[in-house]
mmCIF file of N, CA, C and O in Angstrom:
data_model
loop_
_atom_site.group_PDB
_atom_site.id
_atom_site.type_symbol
_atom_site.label_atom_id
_atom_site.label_comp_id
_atom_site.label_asym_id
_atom_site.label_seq_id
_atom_site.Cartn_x
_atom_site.Cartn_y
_atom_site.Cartn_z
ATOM 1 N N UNK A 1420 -2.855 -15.296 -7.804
ATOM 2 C CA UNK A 1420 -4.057 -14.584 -7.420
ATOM 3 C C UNK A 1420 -4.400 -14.937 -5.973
ATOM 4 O O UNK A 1420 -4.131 -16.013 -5.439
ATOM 5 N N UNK A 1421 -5.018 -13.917 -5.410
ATOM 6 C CA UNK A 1421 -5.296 -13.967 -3.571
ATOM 7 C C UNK A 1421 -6.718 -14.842 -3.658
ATOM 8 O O UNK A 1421 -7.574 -14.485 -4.467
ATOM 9 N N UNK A 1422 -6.931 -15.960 -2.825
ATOM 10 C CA UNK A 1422 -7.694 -16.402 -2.852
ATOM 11 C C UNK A 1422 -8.587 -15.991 -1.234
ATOM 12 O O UNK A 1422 -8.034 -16.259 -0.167
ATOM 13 N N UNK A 1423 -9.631 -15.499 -1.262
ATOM 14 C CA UNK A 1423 -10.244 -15.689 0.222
ATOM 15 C C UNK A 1423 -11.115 -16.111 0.660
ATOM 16 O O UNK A 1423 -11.981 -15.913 -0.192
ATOM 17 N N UNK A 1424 -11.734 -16.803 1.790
ATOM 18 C CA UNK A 1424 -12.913 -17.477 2.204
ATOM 19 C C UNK A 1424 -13.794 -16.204 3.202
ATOM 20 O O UNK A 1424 -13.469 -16.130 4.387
ATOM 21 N N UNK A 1425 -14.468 -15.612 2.872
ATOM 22 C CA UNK A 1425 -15.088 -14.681 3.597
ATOM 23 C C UNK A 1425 -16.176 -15.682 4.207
ATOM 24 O O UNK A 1425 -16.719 -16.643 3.662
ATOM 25 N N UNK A 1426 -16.419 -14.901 6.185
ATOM 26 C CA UNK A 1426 -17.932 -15.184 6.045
ATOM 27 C C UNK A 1426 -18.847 -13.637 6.330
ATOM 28 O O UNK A 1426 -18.457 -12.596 6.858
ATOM 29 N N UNK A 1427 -19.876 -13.912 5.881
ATOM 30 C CA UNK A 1427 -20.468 -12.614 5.866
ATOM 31 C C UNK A 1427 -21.474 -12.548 7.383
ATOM 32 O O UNK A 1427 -21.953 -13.377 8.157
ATOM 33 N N UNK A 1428 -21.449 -11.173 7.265
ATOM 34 C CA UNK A 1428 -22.480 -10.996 8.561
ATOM 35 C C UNK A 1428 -23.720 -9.851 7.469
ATOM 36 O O UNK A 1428 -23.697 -8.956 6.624
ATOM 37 N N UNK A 1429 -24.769 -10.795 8.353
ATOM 38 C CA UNK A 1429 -26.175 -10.153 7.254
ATOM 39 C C UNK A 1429 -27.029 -9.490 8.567
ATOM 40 O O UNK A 1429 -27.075 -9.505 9.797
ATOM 41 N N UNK A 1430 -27.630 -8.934 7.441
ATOM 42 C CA UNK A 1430 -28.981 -8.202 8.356
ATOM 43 C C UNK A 1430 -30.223 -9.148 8.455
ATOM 44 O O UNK A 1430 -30.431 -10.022 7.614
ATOM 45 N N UNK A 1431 -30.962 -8.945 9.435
ATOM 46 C CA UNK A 1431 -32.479 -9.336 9.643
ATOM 47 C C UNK A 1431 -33.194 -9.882 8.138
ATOM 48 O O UNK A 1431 -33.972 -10.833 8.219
ATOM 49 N N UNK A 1432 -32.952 -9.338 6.928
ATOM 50 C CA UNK A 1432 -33.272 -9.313 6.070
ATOM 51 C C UNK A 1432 -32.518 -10.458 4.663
ATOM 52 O O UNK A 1432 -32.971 -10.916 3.614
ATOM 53 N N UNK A 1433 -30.996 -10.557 5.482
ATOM 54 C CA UNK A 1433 -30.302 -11.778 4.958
ATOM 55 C C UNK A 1433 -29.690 -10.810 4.001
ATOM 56 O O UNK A 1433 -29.008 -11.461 3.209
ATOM 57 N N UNK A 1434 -29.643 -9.579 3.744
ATOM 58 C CA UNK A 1434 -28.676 -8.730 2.839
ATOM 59 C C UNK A 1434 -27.244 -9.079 3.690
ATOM 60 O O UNK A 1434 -27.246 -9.638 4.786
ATOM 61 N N UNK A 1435 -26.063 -8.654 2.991
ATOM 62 C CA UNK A 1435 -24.695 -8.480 3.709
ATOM 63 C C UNK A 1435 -24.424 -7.585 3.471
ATOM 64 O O UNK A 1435 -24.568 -6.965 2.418
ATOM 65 N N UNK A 1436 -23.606 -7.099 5.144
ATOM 66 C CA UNK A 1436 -23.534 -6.102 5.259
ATOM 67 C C UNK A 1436 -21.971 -6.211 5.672
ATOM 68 O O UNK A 1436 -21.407 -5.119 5.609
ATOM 69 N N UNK A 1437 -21.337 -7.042 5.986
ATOM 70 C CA UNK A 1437 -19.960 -7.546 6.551
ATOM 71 C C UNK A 1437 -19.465 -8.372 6.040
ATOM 72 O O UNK A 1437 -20.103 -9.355 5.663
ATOM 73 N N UNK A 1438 -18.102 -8.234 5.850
ATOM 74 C CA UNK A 1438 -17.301 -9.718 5.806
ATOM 75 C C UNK A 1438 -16.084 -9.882 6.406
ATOM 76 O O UNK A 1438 -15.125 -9.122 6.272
ATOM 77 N N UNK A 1439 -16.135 -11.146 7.248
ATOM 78 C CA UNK A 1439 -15.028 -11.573 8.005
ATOM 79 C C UNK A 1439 -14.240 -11.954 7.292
ATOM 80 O O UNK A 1439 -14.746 -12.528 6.328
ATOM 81 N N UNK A 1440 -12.491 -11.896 7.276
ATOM 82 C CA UNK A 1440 -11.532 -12.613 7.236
ATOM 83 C C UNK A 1440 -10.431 -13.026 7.681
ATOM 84 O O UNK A 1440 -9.817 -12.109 8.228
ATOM 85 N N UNK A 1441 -9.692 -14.373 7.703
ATOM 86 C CA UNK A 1441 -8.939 -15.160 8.366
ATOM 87 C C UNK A 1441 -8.115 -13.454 8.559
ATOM 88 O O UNK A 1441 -8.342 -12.480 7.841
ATOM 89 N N UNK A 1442 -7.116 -13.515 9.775
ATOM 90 C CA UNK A 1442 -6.280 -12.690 9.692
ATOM 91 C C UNK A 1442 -5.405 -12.727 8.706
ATOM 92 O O UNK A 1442 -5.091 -11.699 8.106
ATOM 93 N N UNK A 1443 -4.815 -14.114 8.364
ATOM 94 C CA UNK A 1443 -3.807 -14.625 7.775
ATOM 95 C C UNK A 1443 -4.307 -14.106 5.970
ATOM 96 O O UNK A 1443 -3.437 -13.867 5.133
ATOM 97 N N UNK A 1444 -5.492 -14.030 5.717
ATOM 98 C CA UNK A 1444 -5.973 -13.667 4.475
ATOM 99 C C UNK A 1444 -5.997 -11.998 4.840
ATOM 100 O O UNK A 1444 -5.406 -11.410 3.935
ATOM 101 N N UNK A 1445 -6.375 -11.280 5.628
ATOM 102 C CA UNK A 1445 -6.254 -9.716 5.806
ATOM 103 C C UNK A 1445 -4.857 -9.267 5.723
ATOM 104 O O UNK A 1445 -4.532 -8.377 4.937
ATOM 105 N N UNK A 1446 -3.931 -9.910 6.584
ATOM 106 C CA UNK A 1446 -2.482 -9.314 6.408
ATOM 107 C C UNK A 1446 -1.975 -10.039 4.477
ATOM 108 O O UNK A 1446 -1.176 -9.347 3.845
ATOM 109 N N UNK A 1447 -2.343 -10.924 4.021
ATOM 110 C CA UNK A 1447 -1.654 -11.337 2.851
ATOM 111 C C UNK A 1447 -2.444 -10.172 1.704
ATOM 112 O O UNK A 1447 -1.851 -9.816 0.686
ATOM 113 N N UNK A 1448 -3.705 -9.715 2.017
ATOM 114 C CA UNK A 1448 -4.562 -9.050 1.019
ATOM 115 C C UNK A 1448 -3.922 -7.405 1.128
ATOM 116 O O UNK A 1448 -3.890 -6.558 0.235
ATOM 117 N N UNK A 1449 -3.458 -7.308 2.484
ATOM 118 C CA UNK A 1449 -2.995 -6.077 2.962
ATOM 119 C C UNK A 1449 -1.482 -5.626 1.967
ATOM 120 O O UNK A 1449 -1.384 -4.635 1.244
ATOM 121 N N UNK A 1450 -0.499 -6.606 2.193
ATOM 122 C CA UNK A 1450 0.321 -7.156 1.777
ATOM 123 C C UNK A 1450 0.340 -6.732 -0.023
ATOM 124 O O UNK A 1450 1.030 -5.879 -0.580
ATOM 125 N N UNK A 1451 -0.719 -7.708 -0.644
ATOM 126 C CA UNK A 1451 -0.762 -6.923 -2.019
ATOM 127 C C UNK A 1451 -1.181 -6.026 -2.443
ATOM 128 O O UNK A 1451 -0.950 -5.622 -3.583
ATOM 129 N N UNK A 1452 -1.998 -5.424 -1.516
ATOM 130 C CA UNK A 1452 -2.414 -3.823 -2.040
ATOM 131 C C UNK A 1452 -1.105 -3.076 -1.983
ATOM 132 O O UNK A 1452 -0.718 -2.499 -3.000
ATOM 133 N N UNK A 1453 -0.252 -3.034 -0.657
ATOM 134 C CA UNK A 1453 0.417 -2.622 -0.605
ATOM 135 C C UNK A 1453 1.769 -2.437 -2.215
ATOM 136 O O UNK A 1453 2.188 -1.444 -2.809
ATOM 137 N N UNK A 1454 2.061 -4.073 -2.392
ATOM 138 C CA UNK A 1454 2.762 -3.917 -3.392
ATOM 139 C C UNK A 1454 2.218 -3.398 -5.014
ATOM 140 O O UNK A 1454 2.930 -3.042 -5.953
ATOM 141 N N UNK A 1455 1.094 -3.473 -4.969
ATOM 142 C CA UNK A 1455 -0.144 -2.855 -6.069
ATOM 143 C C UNK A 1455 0.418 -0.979 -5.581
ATOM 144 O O UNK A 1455 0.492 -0.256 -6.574
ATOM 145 N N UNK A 1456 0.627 -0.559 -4.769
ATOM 146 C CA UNK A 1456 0.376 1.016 -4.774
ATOM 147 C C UNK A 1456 2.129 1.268 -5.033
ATOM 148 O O UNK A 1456 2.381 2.250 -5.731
ATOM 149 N N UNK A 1457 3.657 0.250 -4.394
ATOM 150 C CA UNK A 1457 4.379 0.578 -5.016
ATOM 151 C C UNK A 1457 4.895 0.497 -6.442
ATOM 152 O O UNK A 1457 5.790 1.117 -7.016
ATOM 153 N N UNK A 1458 3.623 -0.950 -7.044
ATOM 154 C CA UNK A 1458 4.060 -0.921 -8.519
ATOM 155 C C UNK A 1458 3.595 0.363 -9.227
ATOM 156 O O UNK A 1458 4.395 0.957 -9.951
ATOM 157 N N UNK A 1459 2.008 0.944 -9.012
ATOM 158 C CA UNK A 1459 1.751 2.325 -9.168
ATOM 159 C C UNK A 1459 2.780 3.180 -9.095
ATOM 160 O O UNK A 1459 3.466 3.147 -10.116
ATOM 161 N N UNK A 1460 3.265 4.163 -8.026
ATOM 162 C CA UNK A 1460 4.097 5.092 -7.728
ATOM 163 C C UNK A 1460 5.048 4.863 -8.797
ATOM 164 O O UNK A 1460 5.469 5.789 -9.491
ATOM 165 N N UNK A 1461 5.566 3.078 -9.022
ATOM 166 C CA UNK A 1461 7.036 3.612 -9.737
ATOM 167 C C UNK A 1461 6.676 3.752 -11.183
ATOM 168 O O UNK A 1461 7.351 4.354 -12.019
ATOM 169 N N UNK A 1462 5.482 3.102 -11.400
ATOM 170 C CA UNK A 1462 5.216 3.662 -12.708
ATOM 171 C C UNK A 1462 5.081 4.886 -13.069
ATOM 172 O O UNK A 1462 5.426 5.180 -14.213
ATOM 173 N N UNK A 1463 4.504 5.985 -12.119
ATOM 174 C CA UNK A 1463 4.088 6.877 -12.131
ATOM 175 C C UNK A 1463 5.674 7.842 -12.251
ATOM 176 O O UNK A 1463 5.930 8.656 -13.138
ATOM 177 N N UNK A 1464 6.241 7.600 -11.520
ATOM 178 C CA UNK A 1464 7.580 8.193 -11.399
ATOM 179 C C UNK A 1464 8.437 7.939 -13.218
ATOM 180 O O UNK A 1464 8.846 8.824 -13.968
ATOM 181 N N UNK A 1465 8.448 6.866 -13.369
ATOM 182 C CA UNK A 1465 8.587 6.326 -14.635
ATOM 183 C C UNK A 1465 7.942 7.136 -16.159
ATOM 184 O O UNK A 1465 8.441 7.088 -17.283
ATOM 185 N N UNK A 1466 6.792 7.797 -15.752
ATOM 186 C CA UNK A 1466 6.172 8.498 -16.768
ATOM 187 C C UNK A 1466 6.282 10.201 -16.534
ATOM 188 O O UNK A 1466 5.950 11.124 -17.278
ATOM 189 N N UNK A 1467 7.012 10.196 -14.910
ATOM 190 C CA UNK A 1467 6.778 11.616 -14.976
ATOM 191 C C UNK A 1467 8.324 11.911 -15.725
ATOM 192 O O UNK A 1467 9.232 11.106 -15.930
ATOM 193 N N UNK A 1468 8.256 13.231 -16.013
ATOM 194 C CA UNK A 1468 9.996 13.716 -16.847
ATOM 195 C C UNK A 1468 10.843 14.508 -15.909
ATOM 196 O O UNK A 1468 11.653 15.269 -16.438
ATOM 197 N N UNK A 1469 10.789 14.453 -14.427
ATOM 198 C CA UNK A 1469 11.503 14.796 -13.164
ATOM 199 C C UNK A 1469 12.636 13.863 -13.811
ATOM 200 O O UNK A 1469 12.390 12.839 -14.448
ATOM 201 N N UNK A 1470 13.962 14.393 -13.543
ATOM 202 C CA UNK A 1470 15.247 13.931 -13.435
ATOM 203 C C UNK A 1470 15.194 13.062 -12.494
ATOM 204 O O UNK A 1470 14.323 12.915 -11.637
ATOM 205 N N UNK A 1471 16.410 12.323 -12.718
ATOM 206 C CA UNK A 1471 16.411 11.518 -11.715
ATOM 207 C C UNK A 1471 17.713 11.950 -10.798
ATOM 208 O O UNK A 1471 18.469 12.821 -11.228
ATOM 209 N N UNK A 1472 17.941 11.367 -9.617
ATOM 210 C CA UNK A 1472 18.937 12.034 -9.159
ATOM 211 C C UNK A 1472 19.126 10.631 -8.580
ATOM 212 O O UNK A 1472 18.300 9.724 -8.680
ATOM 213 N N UNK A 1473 20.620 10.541 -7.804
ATOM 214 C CA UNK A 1473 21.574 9.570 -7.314
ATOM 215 C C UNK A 1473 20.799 9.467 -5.818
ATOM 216 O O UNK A 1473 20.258 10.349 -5.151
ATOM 217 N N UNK A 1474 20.976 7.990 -5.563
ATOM 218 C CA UNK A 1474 21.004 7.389 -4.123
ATOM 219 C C UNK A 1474 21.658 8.762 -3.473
ATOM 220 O O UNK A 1474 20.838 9.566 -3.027
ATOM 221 N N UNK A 1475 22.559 8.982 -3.412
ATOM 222 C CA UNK A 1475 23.604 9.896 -2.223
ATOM 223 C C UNK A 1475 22.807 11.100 -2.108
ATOM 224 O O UNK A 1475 22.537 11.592 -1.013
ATOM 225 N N UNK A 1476 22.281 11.769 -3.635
ATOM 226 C CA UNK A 1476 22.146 13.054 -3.537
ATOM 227 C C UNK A 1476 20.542 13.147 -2.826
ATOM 228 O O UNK A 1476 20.230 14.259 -2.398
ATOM 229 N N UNK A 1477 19.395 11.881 -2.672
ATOM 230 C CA UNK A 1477 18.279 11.869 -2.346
ATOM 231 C C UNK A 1477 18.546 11.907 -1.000
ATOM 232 O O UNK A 1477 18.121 12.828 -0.303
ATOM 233 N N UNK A 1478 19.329 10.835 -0.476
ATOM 234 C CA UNK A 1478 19.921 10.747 1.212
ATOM 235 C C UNK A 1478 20.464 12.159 2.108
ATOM 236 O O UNK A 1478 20.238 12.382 3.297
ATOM 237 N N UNK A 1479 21.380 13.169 0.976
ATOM 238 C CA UNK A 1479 21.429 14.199 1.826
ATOM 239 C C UNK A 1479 20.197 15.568 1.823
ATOM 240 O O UNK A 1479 20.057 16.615 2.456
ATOM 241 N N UNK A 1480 19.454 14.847 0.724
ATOM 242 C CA UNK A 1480 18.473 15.869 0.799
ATOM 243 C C UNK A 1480 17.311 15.709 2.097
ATOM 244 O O UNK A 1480 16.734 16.592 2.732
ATOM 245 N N UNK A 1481 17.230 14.223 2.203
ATOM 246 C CA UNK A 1481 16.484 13.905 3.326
ATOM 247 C C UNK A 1481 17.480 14.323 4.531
ATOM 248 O O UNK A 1481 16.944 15.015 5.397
ATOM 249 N N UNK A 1482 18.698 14.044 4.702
ATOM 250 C CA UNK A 1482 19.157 14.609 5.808
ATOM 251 C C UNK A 1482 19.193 15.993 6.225
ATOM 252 O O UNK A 1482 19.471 16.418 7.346
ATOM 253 N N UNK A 1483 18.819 16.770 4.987
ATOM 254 C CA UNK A 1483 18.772 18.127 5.321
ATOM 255 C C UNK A 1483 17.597 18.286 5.636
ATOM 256 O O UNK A 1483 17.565 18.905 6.700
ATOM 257 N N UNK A 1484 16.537 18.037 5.245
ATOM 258 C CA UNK A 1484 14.878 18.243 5.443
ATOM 259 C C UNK A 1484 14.908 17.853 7.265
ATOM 260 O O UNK A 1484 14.268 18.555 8.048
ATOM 261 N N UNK A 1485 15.671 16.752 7.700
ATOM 262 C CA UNK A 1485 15.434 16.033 8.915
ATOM 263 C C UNK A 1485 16.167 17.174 9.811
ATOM 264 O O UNK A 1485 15.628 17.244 10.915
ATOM 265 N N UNK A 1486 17.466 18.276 9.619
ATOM 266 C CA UNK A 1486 17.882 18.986 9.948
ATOM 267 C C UNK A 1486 17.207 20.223 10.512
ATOM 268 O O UNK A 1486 17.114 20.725 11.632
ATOM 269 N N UNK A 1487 16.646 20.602 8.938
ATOM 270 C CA UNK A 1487 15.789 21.356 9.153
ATOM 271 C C UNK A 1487 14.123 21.641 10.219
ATOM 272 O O UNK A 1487 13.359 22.486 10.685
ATOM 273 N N UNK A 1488 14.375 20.396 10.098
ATOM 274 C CA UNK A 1488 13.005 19.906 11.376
ATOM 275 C C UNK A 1488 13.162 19.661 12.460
ATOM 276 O O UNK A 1488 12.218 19.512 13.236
ATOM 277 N N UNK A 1489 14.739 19.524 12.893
ATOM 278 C CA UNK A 1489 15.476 19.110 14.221
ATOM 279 C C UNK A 1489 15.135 18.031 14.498
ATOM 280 O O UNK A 1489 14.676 17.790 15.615
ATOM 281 N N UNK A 1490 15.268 17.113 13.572
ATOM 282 C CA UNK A 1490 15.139 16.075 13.859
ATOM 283 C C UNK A 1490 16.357 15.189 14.390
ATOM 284 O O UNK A 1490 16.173 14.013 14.706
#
């Protein structure tokens, strides 16, 4: 589990309205969202009933899309 030390920035009133964090805690928090949205997707892919198709045949489809765009 991500542990973080926030400090907050408050209003006149002492509500919070901000919170600071270490960079080192922003890129690691960044980091697991990130792997949180690819465990999503592959689940998602996992439940949909799309075929699956081969490494090779996904690669020339992207090479054709990139073709097609002149890329």
């Amino acid at each position: 589990m991500l542990t973080v030390n926030p400090q907050y920035i408050t209003d006149k009133k002492g509500k919070k309205i901000s919170a600071v964090l270490s960079m080192k805690e922003f890129k690691t928090m960044i980091e697991e969202l990130e792997e949180l949205e690819d465990i999503k997707l592959y689940d998602e892919s996992k439940n949909d009933n799309e075929p699956a198709i081969t490494k090779n045949k996904a690669m020339a489809m992207i090479e054709a899309e990139r073709k097609k765009l002149g890329k």
